[in-house]
mmCIF file of C-alpha atoms in Angstrom:
data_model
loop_
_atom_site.group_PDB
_atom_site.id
_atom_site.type_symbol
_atom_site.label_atom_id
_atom_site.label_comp_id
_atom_site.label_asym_id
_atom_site.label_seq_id
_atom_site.Cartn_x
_atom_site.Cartn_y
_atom_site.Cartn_z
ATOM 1 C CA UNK A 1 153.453 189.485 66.947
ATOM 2 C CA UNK A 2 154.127 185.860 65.740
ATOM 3 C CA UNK A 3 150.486 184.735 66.207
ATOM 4 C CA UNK A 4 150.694 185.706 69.950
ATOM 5 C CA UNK A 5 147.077 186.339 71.212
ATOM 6 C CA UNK A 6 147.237 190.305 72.229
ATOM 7 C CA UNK A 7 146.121 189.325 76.244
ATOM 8 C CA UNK A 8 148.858 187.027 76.785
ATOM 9 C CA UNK A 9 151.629 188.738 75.264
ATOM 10 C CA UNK A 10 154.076 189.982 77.704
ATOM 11 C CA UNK A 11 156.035 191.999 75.213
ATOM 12 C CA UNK A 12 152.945 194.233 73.827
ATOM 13 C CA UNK A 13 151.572 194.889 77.480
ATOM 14 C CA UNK A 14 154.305 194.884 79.567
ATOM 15 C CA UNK A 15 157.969 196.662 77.775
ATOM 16 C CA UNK A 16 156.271 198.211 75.497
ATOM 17 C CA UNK A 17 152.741 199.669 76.810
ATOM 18 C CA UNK A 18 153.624 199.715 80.360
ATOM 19 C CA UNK A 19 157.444 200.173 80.464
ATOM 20 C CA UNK A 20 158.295 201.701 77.165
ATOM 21 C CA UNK A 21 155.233 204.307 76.747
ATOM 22 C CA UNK A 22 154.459 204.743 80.934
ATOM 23 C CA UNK A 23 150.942 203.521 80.423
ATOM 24 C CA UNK A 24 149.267 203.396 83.783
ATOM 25 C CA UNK A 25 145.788 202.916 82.922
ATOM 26 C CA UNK A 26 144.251 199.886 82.624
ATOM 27 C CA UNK A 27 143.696 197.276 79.798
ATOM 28 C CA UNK A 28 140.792 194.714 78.968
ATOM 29 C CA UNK A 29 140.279 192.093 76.464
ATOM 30 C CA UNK A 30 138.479 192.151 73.270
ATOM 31 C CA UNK A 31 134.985 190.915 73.859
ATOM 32 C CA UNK A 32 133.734 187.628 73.923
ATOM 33 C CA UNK A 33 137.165 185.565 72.872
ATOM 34 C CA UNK A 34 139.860 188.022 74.243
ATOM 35 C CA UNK A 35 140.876 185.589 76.737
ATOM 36 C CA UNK A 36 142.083 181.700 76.427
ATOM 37 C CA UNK A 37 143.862 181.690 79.565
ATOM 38 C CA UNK A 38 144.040 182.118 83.112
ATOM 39 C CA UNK A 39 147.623 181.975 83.743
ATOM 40 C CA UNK A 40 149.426 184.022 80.817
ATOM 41 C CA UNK A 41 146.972 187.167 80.419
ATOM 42 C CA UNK A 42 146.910 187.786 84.370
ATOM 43 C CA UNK A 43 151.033 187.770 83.959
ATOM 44 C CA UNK A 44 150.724 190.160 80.901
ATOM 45 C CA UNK A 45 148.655 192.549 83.201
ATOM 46 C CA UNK A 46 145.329 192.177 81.196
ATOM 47 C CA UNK A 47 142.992 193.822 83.344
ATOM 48 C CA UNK A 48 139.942 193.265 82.770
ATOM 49 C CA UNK A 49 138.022 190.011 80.936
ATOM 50 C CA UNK A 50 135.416 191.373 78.817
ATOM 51 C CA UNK A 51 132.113 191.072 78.735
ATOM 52 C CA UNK A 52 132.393 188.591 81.623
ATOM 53 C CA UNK A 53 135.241 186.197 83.315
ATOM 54 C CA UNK A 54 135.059 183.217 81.970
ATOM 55 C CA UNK A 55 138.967 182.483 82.991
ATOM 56 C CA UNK A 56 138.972 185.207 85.658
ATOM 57 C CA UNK A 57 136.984 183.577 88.085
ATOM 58 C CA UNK A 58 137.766 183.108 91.464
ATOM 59 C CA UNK A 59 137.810 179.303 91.146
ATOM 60 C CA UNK A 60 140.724 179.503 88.469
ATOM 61 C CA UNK A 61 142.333 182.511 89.911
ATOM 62 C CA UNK A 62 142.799 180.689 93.315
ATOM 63 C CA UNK A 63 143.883 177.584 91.682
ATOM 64 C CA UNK A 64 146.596 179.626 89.668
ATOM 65 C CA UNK A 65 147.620 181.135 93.287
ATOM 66 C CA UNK A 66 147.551 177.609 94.937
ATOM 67 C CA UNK A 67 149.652 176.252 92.442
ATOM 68 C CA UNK A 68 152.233 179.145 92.618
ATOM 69 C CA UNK A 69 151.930 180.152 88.542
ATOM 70 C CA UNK A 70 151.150 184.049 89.769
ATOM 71 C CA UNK A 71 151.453 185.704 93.074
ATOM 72 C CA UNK A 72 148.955 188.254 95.106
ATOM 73 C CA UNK A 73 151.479 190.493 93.534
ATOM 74 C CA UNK A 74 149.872 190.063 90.021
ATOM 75 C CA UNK A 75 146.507 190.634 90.873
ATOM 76 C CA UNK A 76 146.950 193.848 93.146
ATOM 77 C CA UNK A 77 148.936 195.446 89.983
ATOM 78 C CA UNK A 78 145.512 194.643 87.980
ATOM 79 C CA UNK A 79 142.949 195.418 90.671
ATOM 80 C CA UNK A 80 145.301 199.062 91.684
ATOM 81 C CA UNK A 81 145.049 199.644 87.514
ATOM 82 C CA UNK A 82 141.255 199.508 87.161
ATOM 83 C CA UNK A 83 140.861 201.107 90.374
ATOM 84 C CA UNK A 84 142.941 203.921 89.815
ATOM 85 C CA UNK A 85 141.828 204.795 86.399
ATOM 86 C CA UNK A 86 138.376 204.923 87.632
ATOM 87 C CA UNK A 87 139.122 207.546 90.559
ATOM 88 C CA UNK A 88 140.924 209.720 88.266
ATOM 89 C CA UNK A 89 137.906 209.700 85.836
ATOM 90 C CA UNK A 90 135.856 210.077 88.737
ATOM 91 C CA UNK A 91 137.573 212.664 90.224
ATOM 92 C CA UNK A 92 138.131 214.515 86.626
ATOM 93 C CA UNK A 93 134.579 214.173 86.056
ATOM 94 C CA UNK A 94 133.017 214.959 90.029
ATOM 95 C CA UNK A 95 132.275 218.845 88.810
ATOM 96 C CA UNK A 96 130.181 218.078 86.078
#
């Protein structure tokens, strides 16, 4: 999607996976390199950094908030996603 890095595209995560198909789980980079930004992938509701933040870290996160490029807003919608999806498995999973 015209060289567009998959975590920061709005398009792919947002109208299509989240608006278009109802996707409610939640998403994480590719390892290692998924990631380049702070900013753009938290607005495209990436998740989850993989293996480890390296641009999710509370130092960059806080600066993004401080400087008033994303709101709390953004990173309840990806902290309620990887919550939830992990107390459905959880609770899909608790009888065996």
């Amino acid at each position: 999607m015209k060289n567009l890095q998959i975590a920061v595209n709005y398009k792919l995560c947002i109208n299509i996976l989240r608006n278009q198909w109802k996707f409610e789980g939640f998403t994480e980079s590719d390892w290692n390199k998924g990631i380049k930004s702070t900013t753009p992938s938290i607005l495209a509701q990436t998740d989850i950094e993989m293996p480890m933040p390296k641009y999710y870290r509370y130092e960059k996160i806080k600066a993004a908030l401080d400087n008033k490029e994303i709101k709390e807003s953004n990173i309840d919608k990806l902290v309620y996603s990887s919550l939830f999806t992990r107390y459905l498995f959880d609770y899909i999973n608790k009888d065996k």
